[in-house]
N, CA and C of each residue as an Amber inpcrd file, in Angstrom:
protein
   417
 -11.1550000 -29.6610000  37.9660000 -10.1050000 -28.8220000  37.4460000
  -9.6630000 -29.3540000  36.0890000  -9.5030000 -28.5320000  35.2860000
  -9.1430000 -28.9910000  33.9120000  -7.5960000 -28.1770000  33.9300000
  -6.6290000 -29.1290000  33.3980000  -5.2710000 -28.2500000  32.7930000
  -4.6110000 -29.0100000  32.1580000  -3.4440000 -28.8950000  31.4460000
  -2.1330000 -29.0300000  30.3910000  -1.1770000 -28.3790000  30.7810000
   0.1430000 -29.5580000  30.1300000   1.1580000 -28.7510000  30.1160000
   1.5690000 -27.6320000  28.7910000   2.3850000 -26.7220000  29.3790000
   2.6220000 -25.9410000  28.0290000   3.5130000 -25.8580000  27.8630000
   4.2720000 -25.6070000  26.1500000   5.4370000 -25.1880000  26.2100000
   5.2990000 -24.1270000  25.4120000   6.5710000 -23.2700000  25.8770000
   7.1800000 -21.9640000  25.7660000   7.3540000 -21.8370000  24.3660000
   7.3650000 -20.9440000  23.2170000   7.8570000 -20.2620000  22.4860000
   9.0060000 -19.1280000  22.0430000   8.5660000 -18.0810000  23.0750000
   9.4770000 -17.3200000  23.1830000   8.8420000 -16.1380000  24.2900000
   9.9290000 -15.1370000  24.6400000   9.2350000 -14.0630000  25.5490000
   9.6690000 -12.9100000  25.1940000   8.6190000 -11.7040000  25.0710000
   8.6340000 -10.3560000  24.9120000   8.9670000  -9.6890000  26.0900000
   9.3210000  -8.1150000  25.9650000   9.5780000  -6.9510000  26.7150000
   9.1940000  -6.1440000  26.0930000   8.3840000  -5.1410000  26.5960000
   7.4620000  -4.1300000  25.2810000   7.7280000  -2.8260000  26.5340000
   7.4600000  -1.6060000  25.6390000   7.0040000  -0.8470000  26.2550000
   5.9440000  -0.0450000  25.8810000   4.6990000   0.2290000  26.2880000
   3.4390000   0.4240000  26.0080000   3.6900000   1.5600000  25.7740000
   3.0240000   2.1560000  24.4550000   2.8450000   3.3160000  23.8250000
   1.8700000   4.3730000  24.8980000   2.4930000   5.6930000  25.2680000
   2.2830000   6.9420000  25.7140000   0.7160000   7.3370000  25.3980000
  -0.5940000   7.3460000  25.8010000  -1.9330000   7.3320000  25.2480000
  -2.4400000   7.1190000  24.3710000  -2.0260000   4.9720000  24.5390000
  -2.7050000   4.6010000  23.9480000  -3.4200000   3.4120000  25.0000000
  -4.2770000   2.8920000  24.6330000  -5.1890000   1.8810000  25.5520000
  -4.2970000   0.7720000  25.9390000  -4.6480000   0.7150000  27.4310000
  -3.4660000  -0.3180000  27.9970000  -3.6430000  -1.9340000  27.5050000
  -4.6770000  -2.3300000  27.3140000  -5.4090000  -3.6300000  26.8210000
  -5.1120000  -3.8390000  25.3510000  -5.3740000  -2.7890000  25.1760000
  -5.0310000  -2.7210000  23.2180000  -3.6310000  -2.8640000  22.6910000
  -3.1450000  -2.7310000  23.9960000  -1.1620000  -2.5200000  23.2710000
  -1.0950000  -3.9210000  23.4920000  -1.6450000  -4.6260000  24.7590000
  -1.4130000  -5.8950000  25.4270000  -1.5070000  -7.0750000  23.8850000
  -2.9100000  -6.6520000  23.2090000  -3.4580000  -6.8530000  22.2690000
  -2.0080000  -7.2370000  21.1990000  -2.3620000  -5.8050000  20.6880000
  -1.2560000  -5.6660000  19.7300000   0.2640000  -6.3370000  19.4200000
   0.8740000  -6.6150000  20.9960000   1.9610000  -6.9810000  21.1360000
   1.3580000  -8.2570000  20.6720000   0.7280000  -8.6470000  21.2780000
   0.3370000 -10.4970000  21.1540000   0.1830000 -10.4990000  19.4620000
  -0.9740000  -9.5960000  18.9140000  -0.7980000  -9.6200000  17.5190000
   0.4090000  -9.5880000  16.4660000   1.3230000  -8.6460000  16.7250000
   2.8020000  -8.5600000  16.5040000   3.3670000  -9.8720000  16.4750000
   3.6830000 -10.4540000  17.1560000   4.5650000 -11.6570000  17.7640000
   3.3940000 -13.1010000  17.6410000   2.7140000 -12.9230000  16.8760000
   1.2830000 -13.9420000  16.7960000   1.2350000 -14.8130000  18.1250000
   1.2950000 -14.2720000  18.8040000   0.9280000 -15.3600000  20.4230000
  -0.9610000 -15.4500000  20.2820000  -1.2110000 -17.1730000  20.2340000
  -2.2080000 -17.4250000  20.3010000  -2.4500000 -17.5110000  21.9680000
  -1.4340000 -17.7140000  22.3060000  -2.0520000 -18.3820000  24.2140000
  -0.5080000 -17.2550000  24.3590000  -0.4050000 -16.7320000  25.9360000
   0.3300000 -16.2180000  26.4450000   0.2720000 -15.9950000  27.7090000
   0.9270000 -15.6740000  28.8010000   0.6690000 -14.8160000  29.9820000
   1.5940000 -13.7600000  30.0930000   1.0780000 -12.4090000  30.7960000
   1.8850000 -11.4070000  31.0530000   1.6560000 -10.7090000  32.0540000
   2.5900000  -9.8390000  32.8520000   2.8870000  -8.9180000  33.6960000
   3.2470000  -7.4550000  33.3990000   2.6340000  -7.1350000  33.9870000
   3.3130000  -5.4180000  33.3980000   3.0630000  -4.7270000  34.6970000
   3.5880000  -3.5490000  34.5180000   3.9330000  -2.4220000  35.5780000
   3.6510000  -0.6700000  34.6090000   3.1770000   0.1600000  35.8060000
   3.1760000   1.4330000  34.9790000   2.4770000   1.8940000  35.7760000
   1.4480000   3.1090000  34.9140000   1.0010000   4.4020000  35.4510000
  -0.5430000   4.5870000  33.7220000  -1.5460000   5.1610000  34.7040000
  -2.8270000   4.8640000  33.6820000  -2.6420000   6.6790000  33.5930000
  -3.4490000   7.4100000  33.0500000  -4.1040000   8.3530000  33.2450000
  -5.4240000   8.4880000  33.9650000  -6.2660000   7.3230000  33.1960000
  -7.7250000   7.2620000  33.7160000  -7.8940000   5.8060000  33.4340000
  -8.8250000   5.2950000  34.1020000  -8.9640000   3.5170000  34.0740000
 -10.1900000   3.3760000  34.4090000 -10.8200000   1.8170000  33.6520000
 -12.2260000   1.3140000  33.9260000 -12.0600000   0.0120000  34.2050000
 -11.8460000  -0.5520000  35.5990000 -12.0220000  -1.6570000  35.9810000
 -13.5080000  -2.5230000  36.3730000 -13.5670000  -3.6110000  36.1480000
 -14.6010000  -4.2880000  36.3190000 -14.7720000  -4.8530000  37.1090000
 -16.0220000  -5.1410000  37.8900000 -16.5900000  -6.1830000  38.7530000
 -17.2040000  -6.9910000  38.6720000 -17.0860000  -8.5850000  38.6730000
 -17.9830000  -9.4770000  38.1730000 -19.1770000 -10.1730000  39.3960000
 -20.5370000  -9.4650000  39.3350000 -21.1670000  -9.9510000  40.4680000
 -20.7350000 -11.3730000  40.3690000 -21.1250000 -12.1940000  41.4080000
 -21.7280000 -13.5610000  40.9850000 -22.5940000 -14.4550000  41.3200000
 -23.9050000 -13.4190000  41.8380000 -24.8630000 -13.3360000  42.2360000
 -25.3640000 -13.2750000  40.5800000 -24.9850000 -12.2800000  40.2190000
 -26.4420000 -11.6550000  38.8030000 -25.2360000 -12.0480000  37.4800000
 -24.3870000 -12.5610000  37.7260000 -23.3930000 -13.0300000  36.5190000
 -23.1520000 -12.3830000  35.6230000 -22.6800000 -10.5050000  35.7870000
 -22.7870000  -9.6120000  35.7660000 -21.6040000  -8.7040000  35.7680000
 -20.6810000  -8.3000000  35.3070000 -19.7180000  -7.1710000  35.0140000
 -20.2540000  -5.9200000  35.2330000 -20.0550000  -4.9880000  36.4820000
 -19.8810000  -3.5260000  36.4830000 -19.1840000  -2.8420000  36.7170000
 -18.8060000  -1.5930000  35.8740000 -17.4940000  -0.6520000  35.4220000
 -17.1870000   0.3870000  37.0260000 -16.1770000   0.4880000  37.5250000
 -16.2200000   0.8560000  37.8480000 -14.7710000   2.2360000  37.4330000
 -15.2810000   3.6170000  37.2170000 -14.6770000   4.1850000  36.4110000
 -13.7030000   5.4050000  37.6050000 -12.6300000   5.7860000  37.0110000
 -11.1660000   6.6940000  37.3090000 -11.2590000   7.1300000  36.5840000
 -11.3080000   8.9460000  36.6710000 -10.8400000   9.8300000  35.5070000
  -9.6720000  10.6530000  36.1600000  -8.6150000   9.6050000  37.0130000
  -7.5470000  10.5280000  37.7070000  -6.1520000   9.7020000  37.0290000
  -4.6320000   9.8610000  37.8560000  -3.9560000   9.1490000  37.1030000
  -3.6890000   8.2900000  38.7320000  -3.2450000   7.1040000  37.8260000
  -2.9630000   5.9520000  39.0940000  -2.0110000   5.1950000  38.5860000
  -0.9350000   4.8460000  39.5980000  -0.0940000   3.8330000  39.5430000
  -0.6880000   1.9970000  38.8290000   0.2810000   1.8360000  38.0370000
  -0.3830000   0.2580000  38.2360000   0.3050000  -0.4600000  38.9440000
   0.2000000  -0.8540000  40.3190000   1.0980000  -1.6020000  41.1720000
   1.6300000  -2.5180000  40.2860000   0.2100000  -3.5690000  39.9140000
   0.4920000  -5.1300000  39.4690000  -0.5380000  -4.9950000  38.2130000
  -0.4170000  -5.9160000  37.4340000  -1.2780000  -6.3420000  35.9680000
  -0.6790000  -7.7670000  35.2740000  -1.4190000  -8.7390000  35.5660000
  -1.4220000 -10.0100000  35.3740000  -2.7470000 -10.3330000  34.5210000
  -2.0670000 -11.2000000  33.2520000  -3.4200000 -11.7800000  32.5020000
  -2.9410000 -12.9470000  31.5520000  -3.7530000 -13.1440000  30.9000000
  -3.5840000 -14.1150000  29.7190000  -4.1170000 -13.5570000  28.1060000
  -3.3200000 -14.2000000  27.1300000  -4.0190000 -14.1690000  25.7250000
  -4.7580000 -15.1070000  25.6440000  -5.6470000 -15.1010000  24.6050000
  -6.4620000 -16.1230000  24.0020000  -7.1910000 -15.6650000  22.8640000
  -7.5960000 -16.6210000  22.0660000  -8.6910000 -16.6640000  21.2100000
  -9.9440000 -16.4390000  21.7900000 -10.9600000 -15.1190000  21.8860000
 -12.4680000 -14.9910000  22.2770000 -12.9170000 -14.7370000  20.5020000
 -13.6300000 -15.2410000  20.3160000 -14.7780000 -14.8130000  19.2550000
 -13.8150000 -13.8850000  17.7040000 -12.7800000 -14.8310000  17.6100000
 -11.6650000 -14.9360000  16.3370000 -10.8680000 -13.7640000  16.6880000
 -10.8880000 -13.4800000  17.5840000  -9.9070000 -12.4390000  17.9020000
  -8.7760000 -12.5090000  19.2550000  -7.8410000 -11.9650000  19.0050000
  -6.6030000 -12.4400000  20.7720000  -7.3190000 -11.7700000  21.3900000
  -7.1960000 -12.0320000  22.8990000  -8.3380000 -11.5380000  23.7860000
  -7.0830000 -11.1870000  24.6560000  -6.9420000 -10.1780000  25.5430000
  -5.7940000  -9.9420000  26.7530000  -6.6620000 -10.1310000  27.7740000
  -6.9180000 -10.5670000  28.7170000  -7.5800000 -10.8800000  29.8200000
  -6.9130000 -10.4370000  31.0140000  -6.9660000  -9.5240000  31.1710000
  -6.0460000  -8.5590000  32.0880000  -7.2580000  -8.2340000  33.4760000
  -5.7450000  -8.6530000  34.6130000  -6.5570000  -7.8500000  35.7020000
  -5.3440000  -7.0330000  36.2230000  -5.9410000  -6.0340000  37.1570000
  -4.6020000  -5.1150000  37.9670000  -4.9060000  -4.6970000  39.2240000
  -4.0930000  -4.0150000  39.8480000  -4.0860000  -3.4720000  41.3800000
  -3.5490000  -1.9140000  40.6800000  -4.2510000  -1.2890000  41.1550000
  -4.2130000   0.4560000  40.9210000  -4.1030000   1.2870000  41.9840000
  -3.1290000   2.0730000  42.2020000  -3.3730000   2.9190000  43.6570000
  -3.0590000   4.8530000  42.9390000  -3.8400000   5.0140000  43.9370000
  -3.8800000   6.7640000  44.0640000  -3.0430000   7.0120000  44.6640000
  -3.0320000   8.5530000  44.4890000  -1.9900000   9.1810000  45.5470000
  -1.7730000   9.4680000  46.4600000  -2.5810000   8.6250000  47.1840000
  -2.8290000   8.1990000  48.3880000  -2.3920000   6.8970000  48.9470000
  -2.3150000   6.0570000  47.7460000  -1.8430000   4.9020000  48.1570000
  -3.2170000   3.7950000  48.1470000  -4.1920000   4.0010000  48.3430000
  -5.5730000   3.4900000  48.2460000  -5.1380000   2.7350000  46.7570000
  -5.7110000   1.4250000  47.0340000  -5.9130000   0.6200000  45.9200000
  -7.2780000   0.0980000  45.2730000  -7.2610000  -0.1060000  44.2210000
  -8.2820000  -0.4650000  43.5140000  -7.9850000  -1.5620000  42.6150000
  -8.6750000  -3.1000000  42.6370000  -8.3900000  -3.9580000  41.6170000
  -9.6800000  -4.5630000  40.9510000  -9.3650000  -5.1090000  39.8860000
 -10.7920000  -5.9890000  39.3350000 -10.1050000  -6.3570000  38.2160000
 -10.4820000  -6.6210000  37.1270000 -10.5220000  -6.4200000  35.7910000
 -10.2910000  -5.5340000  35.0190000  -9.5580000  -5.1510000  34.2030000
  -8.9360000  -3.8120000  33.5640000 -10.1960000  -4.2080000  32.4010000
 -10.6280000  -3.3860000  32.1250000 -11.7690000  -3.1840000  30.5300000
 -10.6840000  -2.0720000  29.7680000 -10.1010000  -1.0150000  30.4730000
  -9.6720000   0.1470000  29.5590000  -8.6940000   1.0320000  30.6880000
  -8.1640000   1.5780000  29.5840000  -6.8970000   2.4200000  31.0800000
  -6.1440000   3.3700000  29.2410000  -5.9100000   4.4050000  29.8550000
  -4.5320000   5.0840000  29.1780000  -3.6120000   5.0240000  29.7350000
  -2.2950000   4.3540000  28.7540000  -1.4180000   4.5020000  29.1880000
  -0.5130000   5.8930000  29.3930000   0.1240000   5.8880000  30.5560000
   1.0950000   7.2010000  31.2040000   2.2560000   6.8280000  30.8060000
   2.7120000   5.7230000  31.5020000   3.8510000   4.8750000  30.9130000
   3.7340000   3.2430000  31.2490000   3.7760000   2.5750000  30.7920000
   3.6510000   0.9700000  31.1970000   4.9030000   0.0290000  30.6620000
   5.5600000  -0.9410000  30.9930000   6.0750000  -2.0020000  30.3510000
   5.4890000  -3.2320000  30.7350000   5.8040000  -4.3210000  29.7550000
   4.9410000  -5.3790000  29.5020000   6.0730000  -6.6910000  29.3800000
   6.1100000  -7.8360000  30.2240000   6.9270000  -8.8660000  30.0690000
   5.3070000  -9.5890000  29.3510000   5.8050000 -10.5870000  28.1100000
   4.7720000 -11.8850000  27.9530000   5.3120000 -12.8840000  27.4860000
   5.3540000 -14.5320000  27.7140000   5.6870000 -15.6180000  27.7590000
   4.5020000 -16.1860000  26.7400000   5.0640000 -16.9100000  25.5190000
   4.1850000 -17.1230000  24.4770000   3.8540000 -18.8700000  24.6050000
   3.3730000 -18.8720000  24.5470000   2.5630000 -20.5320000  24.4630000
   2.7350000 -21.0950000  23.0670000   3.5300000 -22.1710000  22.9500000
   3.0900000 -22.9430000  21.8290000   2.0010000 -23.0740000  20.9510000
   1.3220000 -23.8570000  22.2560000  -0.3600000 -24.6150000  21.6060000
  -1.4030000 -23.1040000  22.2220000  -2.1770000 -23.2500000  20.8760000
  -3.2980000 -22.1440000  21.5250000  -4.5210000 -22.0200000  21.9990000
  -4.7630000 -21.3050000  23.0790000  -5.9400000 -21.0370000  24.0450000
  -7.1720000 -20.5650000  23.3800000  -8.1970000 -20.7830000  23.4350000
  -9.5930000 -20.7370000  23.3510000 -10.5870000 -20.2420000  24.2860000
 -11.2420000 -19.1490000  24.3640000 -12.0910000 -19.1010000  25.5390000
 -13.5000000 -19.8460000  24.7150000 -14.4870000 -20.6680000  25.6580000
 -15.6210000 -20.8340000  25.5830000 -16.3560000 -20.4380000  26.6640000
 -17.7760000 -20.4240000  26.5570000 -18.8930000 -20.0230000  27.0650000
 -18.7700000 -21.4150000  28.6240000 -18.6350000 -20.6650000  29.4330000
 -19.3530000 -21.8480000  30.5830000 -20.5290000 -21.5860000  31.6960000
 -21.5840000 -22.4830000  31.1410000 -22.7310000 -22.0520000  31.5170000
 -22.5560000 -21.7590000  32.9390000 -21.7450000 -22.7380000  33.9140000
 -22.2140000 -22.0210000  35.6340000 -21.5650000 -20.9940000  36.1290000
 -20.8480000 -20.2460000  35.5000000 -20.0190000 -18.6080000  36.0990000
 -20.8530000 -18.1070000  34.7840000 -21.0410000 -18.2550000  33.6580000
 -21.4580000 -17.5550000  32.5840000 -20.3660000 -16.3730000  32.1770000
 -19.0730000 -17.1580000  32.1480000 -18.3530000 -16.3210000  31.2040000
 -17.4370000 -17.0800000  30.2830000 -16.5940000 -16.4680000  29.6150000
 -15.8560000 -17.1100000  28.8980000 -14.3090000 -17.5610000  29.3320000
 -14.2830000 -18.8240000  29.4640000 -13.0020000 -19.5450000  29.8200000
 -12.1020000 -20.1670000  28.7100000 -11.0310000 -20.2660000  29.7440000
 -10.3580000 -21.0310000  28.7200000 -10.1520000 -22.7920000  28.7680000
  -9.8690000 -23.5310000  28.3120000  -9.7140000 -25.0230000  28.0990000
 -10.8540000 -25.2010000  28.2250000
């Protein structure tokens, strides 16, 4: 296990712009407020969403796609630096109107309505390449 302590900067309350990409606002806010490292929570409603699955058998991401509207129960992630850019690393729990849930990895979602708490990190996060999951981490 690798970790650090962190300290705090400061913390946002956003509310995610009406169709626009839920990841991208996540983005943006962090860009706004220059958070190199962060974590956040948010709550809302998608129109349509593309969550991911990471085999880990074939080390492998597949989309699995919603063209309906769904609650976002929960949405928990982190910022970071991937490849010179803030990265939102977002995952969520999604339910229909049914109540049926769906979680993985958020890749893409429109927002219906969302708000966004994020807690900014001092020192900043880095994802690198790690060869035995074959994705990109952080520390």
């Amino acid at each position: 296990m690798n970790y650090r302590a962190v300290e705090t900067t400061g913390e946002y309350v956003a509310r995610l712009e009406h169709g626009a990409d839920w990841r991208a606002e996540i983005e943006s806010l962090a860009e706004e407020v220059e958070a190199d490292a962060a974590w956040f929570t948010a709550l809302g409603a998608v129109r349509d969403a593309e969550l991911w699955f990471y085999d880990q058998a074939e080390c492998e991401y597949y989309p699995i796609e919603f063209d309906e509207p769904l609650e976002v129960a929960s949405c928990v992630g982190n910022v970071s630096w991937l490849d010179d850019d803030r990265f939102a690393h977002t995952h969520a729990v999604l339910s229909d109107d049914e109540g049926t849930t769906y979680s993985g990895h958020l890749n893409e979602a429109t927002v219906w309505a969302g708000e966004v708490y994020m807690r900014v990190f001092e020192e900043p996060l880095e994802r690198e390449y790690d060869e035995t999951t074959e994705l990109d981490l952080w520390l």
